[in-house]
C-alpha cells in the first residue's frame, strides 16, 4: 500500500485531500505548522471533522525544517508527497512579503530537498492559477507564465522554476498543481466565497472589486480533491507533466457568483462596488485538456450553484446564526 505524506494537512485543501486519500485505502500522514492563530479554530475543526475521523496522523512540523521533514518522510516510508503547506492569499503577500518568502520559497526548497534525501518517488505541490498573470482566453500549461501581479504569484512562479531546476540538476521529478479558486466547506475565511457568505448571513456589506465584472474559474473542493487523488493513484513509474491546471474552463462573472450565493443563502447582499486593485486579475479560465488526458477522463465537475449550497449548509452548522428572540428586532 502506498504511503502518502501531506504537508499543510490542517489547511483547507490539505485536510480534504488527506481525508480522501485515507478513504481510498492509502496510508496517509501529514504535517502542519498549526500556529496561525487567526485560523486555529478552523484548523482544529478540520482536524476533528476530516482528519482524525479518517485515522490520519498529523504532526506539528514546520516544512522549512528540512531535517525534521526528511526524518518524518523516512519514518513513514513516504512514496508520495502532496505539498500544500504555504501562505496563500494575494493581498496579504504585499503586507508581509518576507513572511511569504520564508513559507513559500524556503518552505518549498526544504520540501524539494527533503524529498530528494528521503527518495520520495512522486511530489505533487500546490502552484496556482495566479502564475498566468493578467490575460484572457484559456490558460494552457504550455503558455508562458507571468508577469506576476502579486508577490504571492511570484512565489508560485519561483516554485515552478525551483522544481524545474531540481529535475534538471538532481533528477527529482515533480508536478505543480495550478489550482483555480478552490471553494467549499471548511474553506478559507480570506477567500470571497466564505467572506461574502458570512457578510451576507450577518447583514454586512460586501466589497465587489472590478464592479463585479471579473470572471473566475471556481473549483469545488471535492472536484479538486478528486483530481489530486487520481493523480496520486497514477502508477509511480508513469511520469506526470511538470505542471497541471486544476480547474474547469467555466469562468463565472462575480456578479453572477453573488446572485447564486444570495440564492443559496435566501438573503440579498448589500453590495459596495470598487475598482479592481492592481494585484487582482480580471479573469481566470483553466484549459483542462491536459488534466483530462492524464486522468484518462474528465475532471469531476460540481456546478457552482450546487457547490455554494454545500458551502452554505456547512456554514450553517459551523457558525450558526443565533435565532431571533421573540422580543428582539433582529
Ligand atoms: P490554507 O491556508 O488553508 O492551508 C495551508 C496550510 O499550510 C495551513 O494549515 C498552514 O498552517 C500550513 N502551513 C503554512 N506554512 C507552513 C509550514 N512552513 N510548515 C507546515 N505547514 C505550513 O490554504 P489552502 O487554500 O488549503 O491552499 C493550499 C495550497 O494551495 C497553498 O499552497 C495555496 O497557495 C495553494 N492554492 C490554493 C488555492 C485555493 O483556491 N484555495 C488556489 C491556488 C493555490
Short mmCIF file of C-alpha atoms and ligand atoms in Angstrom, two decimals:
data_model
loop_
_atom_site.label_atom_id
_atom_site.label_comp_id
_atom_site.label_asym_id
_atom_site.label_seq_id
_atom_site.Cartn_x
_atom_site.Cartn_y
_atom_site.Cartn_z
CA UNK A 1 0.00 0.00 0.00
CA UNK A 2 1.34 3.44 -0.98
CA UNK A 3 2.34 5.81 1.78
CA UNK A 4 1.39 9.45 1.17
CA UNK A 5 2.58 12.43 3.22
CA UNK A 6 0.54 15.67 3.03
CA UNK A 7 2.06 18.99 4.12
CA UNK A 8 -0.40 21.67 5.22
CA UNK A 9 -2.74 18.87 6.30
CA UNK A 10 -4.76 21.13 8.63
CA UNK A 11 -5.33 23.57 5.78
CA UNK A 12 -8.42 23.79 3.59
CA UNK A 13 -7.25 21.69 0.63
CA UNK A 14 -4.80 19.61 2.70
CA UNK A 15 -7.40 18.35 5.19
CA UNK A 16 -9.81 17.34 2.42
CA UNK A 17 -7.02 15.68 0.40
CA UNK A 18 -5.72 13.74 3.43
CA UNK A 19 -9.23 12.55 4.29
CA UNK A 20 -9.97 11.47 0.70
CA UNK A 21 -6.66 9.61 0.32
CA UNK A 22 -7.33 7.72 3.55
CA UNK A 23 -10.84 6.84 2.33
CA UNK A 24 -9.22 5.39 -0.80
CA UNK A 25 -7.28 2.99 1.42
CA UNK A 26 -3.88 4.69 1.21
CA UNK A 27 -1.57 5.05 4.20
CA UNK A 28 -1.75 8.78 4.95
CA UNK A 29 0.13 11.02 7.34
CA UNK A 30 0.98 14.68 7.29
CA UNK A 31 2.26 17.79 8.97
CA UNK A 32 1.16 21.35 9.58
CA UNK A 33 2.56 24.36 11.37
CA UNK A 34 -0.69 24.61 13.36
CA UNK A 35 0.18 28.06 14.62
CA UNK A 36 -1.68 30.62 12.54
CA UNK A 37 -3.67 31.95 15.49
CA UNK A 38 -6.48 33.52 13.43
CA UNK A 39 -7.05 30.14 11.79
CA UNK A 40 -6.68 27.87 14.81
CA UNK A 41 -10.39 27.22 15.37
CA UNK A 42 -10.87 26.31 11.73
CA UNK A 43 -7.75 24.15 11.65
CA UNK A 44 -8.91 22.35 14.81
CA UNK A 45 -12.34 21.86 13.29
CA UNK A 46 -10.83 20.37 10.13
CA UNK A 47 -8.58 18.09 12.17
CA UNK A 48 -11.53 16.84 14.21
CA UNK A 49 -14.09 16.53 11.41
CA UNK A 50 -11.96 15.40 8.50
CA UNK A 51 -8.58 14.16 9.65
CA UNK A 52 -8.86 12.33 12.98
CA UNK A 53 -12.03 10.59 11.87
CA UNK A 54 -10.02 9.09 8.99
CA UNK A 55 -7.20 7.88 11.23
CA UNK A 56 -4.63 10.21 9.60
CA UNK A 57 -1.74 11.21 11.84
CA UNK A 58 -0.81 14.93 11.55
CA UNK A 59 2.45 16.06 13.20
CA UNK A 60 3.10 19.68 14.18
CA UNK A 61 6.10 20.39 11.96
CA UNK A 62 7.45 23.37 10.03
CA UNK A 63 8.07 22.38 6.41
CA UNK A 64 11.09 24.76 6.49
CA UNK A 65 12.81 22.37 8.92
CA UNK A 66 14.46 20.13 6.32
CA UNK A 67 15.99 17.66 8.79
CA UNK A 68 12.75 17.11 10.68
CA UNK A 69 10.81 16.80 7.44
CA UNK A 70 13.30 14.33 5.96
CA UNK A 71 13.08 12.24 9.13
CA UNK A 72 9.27 12.29 9.01
CA UNK A 73 9.30 11.14 5.36
CA UNK A 74 11.82 8.37 6.11
CA UNK A 75 9.93 7.17 9.20
CA UNK A 76 6.69 6.95 7.25
CA UNK A 77 8.42 5.50 4.18
CA UNK A 78 6.61 8.07 2.06
CA UNK A 79 6.31 7.14 -1.63
CA UNK A 80 4.33 10.27 -2.48
CA UNK A 81 4.36 13.78 -1.02
CA UNK A 82 1.48 16.20 -1.60
CA UNK A 83 2.89 19.58 -0.61
CA UNK A 84 0.11 22.04 0.21
CA UNK A 85 1.72 23.97 3.07
CA UNK A 86 2.18 27.61 2.13
CA UNK A 87 0.94 31.08 2.85
CA UNK A 88 -1.88 31.65 0.35
CA UNK A 89 -3.60 34.95 -0.38
CA UNK A 90 -2.70 37.65 -2.85
CA UNK A 91 -3.35 40.84 -0.86
CA UNK A 92 -1.62 39.72 2.35
CA UNK A 93 1.57 38.96 0.42
CA UNK A 94 2.08 42.73 -0.08
CA UNK A 95 1.79 43.31 3.67
CA UNK A 96 4.20 40.53 4.70
CA UNK A 97 6.43 39.70 1.72
CA UNK A 98 9.28 38.34 3.85
CA UNK A 99 6.97 36.00 5.75
CA UNK A 100 5.67 34.81 2.38
CA UNK A 101 9.22 34.36 1.09
CA UNK A 102 10.06 32.21 4.09
CA UNK A 103 6.97 29.98 3.93
CA UNK A 104 6.67 29.71 0.16
CA UNK A 105 10.29 29.83 -1.02
CA UNK A 106 12.32 28.44 1.91
CA UNK A 107 9.48 26.05 2.65
CA UNK A 108 9.43 24.76 -0.91
CA UNK A 109 13.24 24.48 -1.14
CA UNK A 110 13.10 22.46 2.05
CA UNK A 111 10.39 20.15 0.69
CA UNK A 112 12.33 19.55 -2.55
CA UNK A 113 15.48 18.74 -0.59
CA UNK A 114 13.70 16.51 1.93
CA UNK A 115 12.04 14.58 -0.94
CA UNK A 116 15.43 14.13 -2.61
CA UNK A 117 17.08 12.93 0.61
CA UNK A 118 14.23 10.59 1.52
CA UNK A 119 13.96 9.11 -2.01
CA UNK A 120 10.31 10.13 -2.45
CA UNK A 121 9.03 8.80 -5.78
CA UNK A 122 6.34 11.37 -6.54
CA UNK A 123 5.99 15.00 -5.45
CA UNK A 124 2.79 16.91 -6.19
CA UNK A 125 2.92 20.51 -4.98
CA UNK A 126 0.48 23.41 -4.98
CA UNK A 127 1.13 26.05 -7.58
CA UNK A 128 -1.62 28.49 -8.55
CA UNK A 129 -3.61 29.93 -11.45
CA UNK A 130 -2.00 33.26 -10.46
CA UNK A 131 1.19 32.23 -12.31
CA UNK A 132 -0.67 33.11 -15.56
CA UNK A 133 -0.87 36.80 -14.65
CA UNK A 134 -3.33 39.16 -16.34
CA UNK A 135 -4.66 37.69 -19.60
CA UNK A 136 -7.72 36.36 -21.47
CA UNK A 137 -8.58 33.16 -23.32
CA UNK A 138 -7.96 29.72 -21.90
CA UNK A 139 -4.89 29.29 -19.71
CA UNK A 140 -2.87 26.34 -21.02
CA UNK A 141 0.09 24.78 -19.24
CA UNK A 142 2.23 25.36 -22.33
CA UNK A 143 1.57 29.14 -22.20
CA UNK A 144 4.25 31.49 -20.98
CA UNK A 145 3.62 32.45 -17.33
CA UNK A 146 3.61 35.90 -15.68
CA UNK A 147 4.30 38.66 -15.32
CA UNK A 148 3.12 38.19 -11.72
CA UNK A 149 0.64 40.77 -10.39
CA UNK A 150 1.44 39.97 -6.74
CA UNK A 151 4.31 38.75 -4.60
CA UNK A 152 2.26 35.62 -3.86
CA UNK A 153 2.11 34.85 -7.60
CA UNK A 154 5.86 35.44 -7.82
CA UNK A 155 6.48 32.83 -5.10
CA UNK A 156 4.42 30.28 -7.04
CA UNK A 157 6.28 31.07 -10.28
CA UNK A 158 9.54 30.69 -8.37
CA UNK A 159 8.37 27.32 -7.02
CA UNK A 160 7.88 26.09 -10.58
CA UNK A 161 11.38 27.30 -11.53
CA UNK A 162 12.88 25.64 -8.43
CA UNK A 163 11.12 22.37 -9.27
CA UNK A 164 12.43 22.54 -12.85
CA UNK A 165 15.98 23.03 -11.52
CA UNK A 166 15.69 20.03 -9.18
CA UNK A 167 14.51 17.96 -12.13
CA UNK A 168 17.30 19.13 -14.48
CA UNK A 169 20.12 19.02 -11.96
CA UNK A 170 19.16 16.36 -9.42
CA UNK A 171 16.69 14.21 -11.32
CA UNK A 172 13.80 14.83 -8.88
CA UNK A 173 10.56 15.00 -10.85
CA UNK A 174 7.50 16.80 -9.54
CA UNK A 175 4.18 18.22 -10.68
CA UNK A 176 2.93 21.71 -9.86
CA UNK A 177 -0.85 21.79 -9.42
CA UNK A 178 -2.18 25.12 -10.62
CA UNK A 179 -5.37 25.36 -8.55
CA UNK A 180 -8.11 27.69 -9.80
CA UNK A 181 -10.11 29.37 -6.94
CA UNK A 182 -10.99 26.35 -4.82
CA UNK A 183 -14.02 26.83 -2.53
CA UNK A 184 -16.34 24.77 -0.33
CA UNK A 185 -16.91 23.52 3.23
CA UNK A 186 -14.02 24.19 5.64
CA UNK A 187 -12.80 26.84 3.16
CA UNK A 188 -10.53 29.78 3.79
CA UNK A 189 -12.04 32.84 5.55
CA UNK A 190 -9.93 35.22 3.41
CA UNK A 191 -11.48 33.99 0.14
CA UNK A 192 -14.59 35.52 -1.47
CA UNK A 193 -16.95 32.50 -1.13
CA UNK A 194 -16.54 32.30 2.68
CA UNK A 195 -16.06 36.04 3.19
CA UNK A 196 -19.12 37.03 1.13
CA UNK A 197 -21.31 34.26 2.53
CA UNK A 198 -20.55 35.31 6.11
CA UNK A 199 -21.14 39.00 5.36
CA UNK A 200 -24.49 38.31 3.68
CA UNK A 201 -25.57 35.98 6.51
CA UNK A 202 -24.69 38.65 9.06
CA UNK A 203 -26.25 41.54 7.10
CA UNK A 204 -22.92 43.27 6.42
CA UNK A 205 -21.99 44.80 3.03
CA UNK A 206 -19.63 43.02 0.64
CA UNK A 207 -16.94 44.72 -1.43
CA UNK A 208 -17.17 43.75 -5.07
CA UNK A 209 -13.99 44.62 -6.92
CA UNK A 210 -13.86 45.47 -10.62
CA UNK A 211 -17.58 46.40 -10.26
CA UNK A 212 -18.42 42.70 -10.27
CA UNK A 213 -17.18 42.22 -13.84
CA UNK A 214 -14.12 39.97 -13.23
CA UNK A 215 -14.65 36.31 -14.06
CA UNK A 216 -13.28 33.39 -12.03
CA UNK A 217 -12.99 29.72 -12.76
CA UNK A 218 -14.37 28.45 -9.43
CA UNK A 219 -13.46 24.87 -8.48
CA UNK A 220 -15.47 22.98 -5.85
CA UNK A 221 -13.21 21.39 -3.24
CA UNK A 222 -14.46 17.82 -3.86
CA UNK A 223 -13.61 18.17 -7.58
CA UNK A 224 -10.09 19.46 -6.88
CA UNK A 225 -9.57 16.69 -4.32
CA UNK A 226 -10.83 14.03 -6.74
CA UNK A 227 -8.23 15.20 -9.29
CA UNK A 228 -5.43 15.10 -6.70
CA UNK A 229 -6.41 11.60 -5.53
CA UNK A 230 -6.49 10.32 -9.11
CA UNK A 231 -3.04 11.83 -9.74
CA UNK A 232 -1.64 10.21 -6.59
CA UNK A 233 -3.02 6.89 -7.78
CA UNK A 234 -1.35 7.00 -11.21
CA UNK A 235 1.31 4.27 -11.42
CA UNK A 236 4.52 5.60 -9.84
CA UNK A 237 6.60 4.59 -12.85
CA UNK A 238 4.41 6.79 -15.07
CA UNK A 239 5.84 10.31 -15.28
CA UNK A 240 3.34 13.14 -14.83
CA UNK A 241 3.60 16.57 -16.51
CA UNK A 242 5.69 19.26 -14.79
CA UNK A 243 2.59 21.42 -14.26
CA UNK A 244 -1.15 20.77 -14.45
CA UNK A 245 -4.22 23.01 -14.28
CA UNK A 246 -6.82 22.00 -11.69
CA UNK A 247 -9.90 23.89 -12.93
CA UNK A 248 -12.84 23.63 -15.29
CA UNK A 249 -12.80 26.16 -18.14
CA UNK A 250 -16.06 27.67 -16.88
CA UNK A 251 -15.39 31.18 -15.63
CA UNK A 252 -18.28 32.90 -13.85
CA UNK A 253 -18.71 36.66 -13.51
CA UNK A 254 -18.54 37.85 -9.88
CA UNK A 255 -22.00 39.45 -10.18
CA UNK A 256 -23.42 36.07 -11.16
CA UNK A 257 -21.46 34.39 -8.37
CA UNK A 258 -23.05 36.79 -5.83
CA UNK A 259 -26.50 36.12 -7.33
CA UNK A 260 -26.04 32.37 -6.86
CA UNK A 261 -24.76 32.91 -3.33
CA UNK A 262 -27.82 35.06 -2.50
CA UNK A 263 -29.99 32.26 -3.86
CA UNK A 264 -28.19 29.65 -1.71
CA UNK A 265 -28.47 31.84 1.39
CA UNK A 266 -32.02 33.03 0.73
CA UNK A 267 -30.85 36.60 1.52
CA UNK A 268 -29.92 39.64 -0.51
CA UNK A 269 -26.40 41.04 -0.48
CA UNK A 270 -25.59 44.70 0.20
CA UNK A 271 -23.01 45.35 -2.46
CA UNK A 272 -20.34 48.08 -2.49
CA UNK A 273 -18.67 48.43 -5.86
CA UNK A 274 -14.92 49.09 -6.00
CA UNK A 275 -12.22 49.39 -8.65
CA UNK A 276 -10.11 46.32 -9.40
CA UNK A 277 -6.90 46.54 -7.32
CA UNK A 278 -3.70 46.16 -9.38
CA UNK A 279 -2.79 42.84 -7.72
CA UNK A 280 -6.10 41.22 -8.65
CA UNK A 281 -6.65 39.53 -12.01
CA UNK A 282 -9.77 40.22 -14.06
CA UNK A 283 -10.13 36.74 -15.47
CA UNK A 284 -9.14 33.10 -14.89
CA UNK A 285 -10.01 30.11 -17.06
CA UNK A 286 -8.30 26.73 -16.95
CA UNK A 287 -7.64 24.81 -20.12
CA UNK A 288 -8.41 21.35 -18.68
CA UNK A 289 -7.40 19.22 -21.66
CA UNK A 290 -4.02 18.11 -20.31
CA UNK A 291 -5.54 17.09 -16.97
CA UNK A 292 -8.26 15.22 -18.85
CA UNK A 293 -5.60 13.31 -20.83
CA UNK A 294 -3.52 12.47 -17.75
CA UNK A 295 -6.56 11.29 -15.77
CA UNK A 296 -7.89 9.33 -18.73
CA UNK A 297 -11.24 11.11 -18.45
CA UNK A 298 -12.82 14.41 -17.45
CA UNK A 299 -12.37 16.01 -14.08
CA UNK A 300 -15.35 15.72 -11.73
CA UNK A 301 -17.47 18.89 -12.01
CA UNK A 302 -19.87 20.19 -9.36
CA UNK A 303 -21.92 23.13 -10.72
CA UNK A 304 -21.35 26.41 -8.83
CA UNK A 305 -24.99 26.54 -7.65
CA UNK A 306 -24.64 23.11 -6.03
CA UNK A 307 -21.19 23.83 -4.58
CA UNK A 308 -22.37 27.08 -2.98
CA UNK A 309 -25.36 25.28 -1.47
CA UNK A 310 -22.90 22.83 0.15
CA UNK A 311 -20.79 25.72 1.44
CA UNK A 312 -23.86 27.37 2.96
CA UNK A 313 -25.04 24.10 4.58
CA UNK A 314 -21.63 23.73 6.20
CA UNK A 315 -21.53 27.38 7.37
CA UNK A 316 -24.96 26.93 8.99
CA UNK A 317 -23.52 24.11 11.09
CA UNK A 318 -20.07 25.60 11.72
CA UNK A 319 -21.24 29.09 12.64
CA UNK A 320 -24.99 29.06 13.26
CA UNK A 321 -26.69 32.47 13.11
CA UNK A 322 -28.31 32.99 16.53
CA UNK A 323 -32.08 32.56 16.34
CA UNK A 324 -34.09 35.77 16.88
CA UNK A 325 -35.66 36.16 20.30
CA UNK A 326 -39.39 36.96 20.07
CA UNK A 327 -38.94 40.48 21.51
CA UNK A 328 -35.77 41.36 19.61
CA UNK A 329 -35.53 43.42 16.47
CA UNK A 330 -33.13 41.19 14.55
P1 LIG B 1 -4.64 27.02 3.78
O1 LIG B 1 -4.06 28.26 4.35
O2 LIG B 1 -5.99 26.64 4.21
O3 LIG B 1 -3.66 25.79 4.05
C1 LIG B 1 -2.26 25.91 4.14
C2 LIG B 1 -1.80 25.17 5.39
O4 LIG B 1 -0.37 25.16 5.37
C3 LIG B 1 -2.23 25.87 6.70
O5 LIG B 1 -2.90 24.93 7.54
C4 LIG B 1 -0.92 26.33 7.33
O6 LIG B 1 -0.89 26.24 8.75
C5 LIG B 1 0.07 25.35 6.70
N1 LIG B 1 1.44 25.89 6.65
C6 LIG B 1 1.84 27.11 6.23
N2 LIG B 1 3.18 27.21 6.30
C7 LIG B 1 3.63 26.01 6.79
C8 LIG B 1 4.91 25.49 7.08
N3 LIG B 1 6.02 26.22 6.93
N4 LIG B 1 5.01 24.21 7.55
C9 LIG B 1 3.89 23.46 7.73
N5 LIG B 1 2.64 23.91 7.47
C10 LIG B 1 2.52 25.17 7.00
O7 LIG B 1 -4.58 27.16 2.17
P2 LIG B 1 -5.28 26.28 1.03
O8 LIG B 1 -6.32 27.09 0.38
O9 LIG B 1 -5.61 24.92 1.57
O10 LIG B 1 -4.10 26.17 -0.01
C11 LIG B 1 -3.24 25.03 -0.09
C12 LIG B 1 -2.21 25.30 -1.17
O11 LIG B 1 -2.86 25.50 -2.41
C13 LIG B 1 -1.36 26.55 -0.93
O12 LIG B 1 -0.06 26.31 -1.40
C14 LIG B 1 -2.02 27.61 -1.79
O13 LIG B 1 -1.12 28.62 -2.17
C15 LIG B 1 -2.48 26.76 -2.97
N6 LIG B 1 -3.60 27.32 -3.72
C16 LIG B 1 -4.84 27.38 -3.15
C17 LIG B 1 -5.89 27.91 -3.89
C18 LIG B 1 -7.30 28.00 -3.34
O14 LIG B 1 -8.18 28.43 -4.08
N7 LIG B 1 -7.57 27.57 -2.10
C19 LIG B 1 -5.69 28.37 -5.20
C20 LIG B 1 -4.40 28.31 -5.74
C21 LIG B 1 -3.37 27.75 -4.99
#
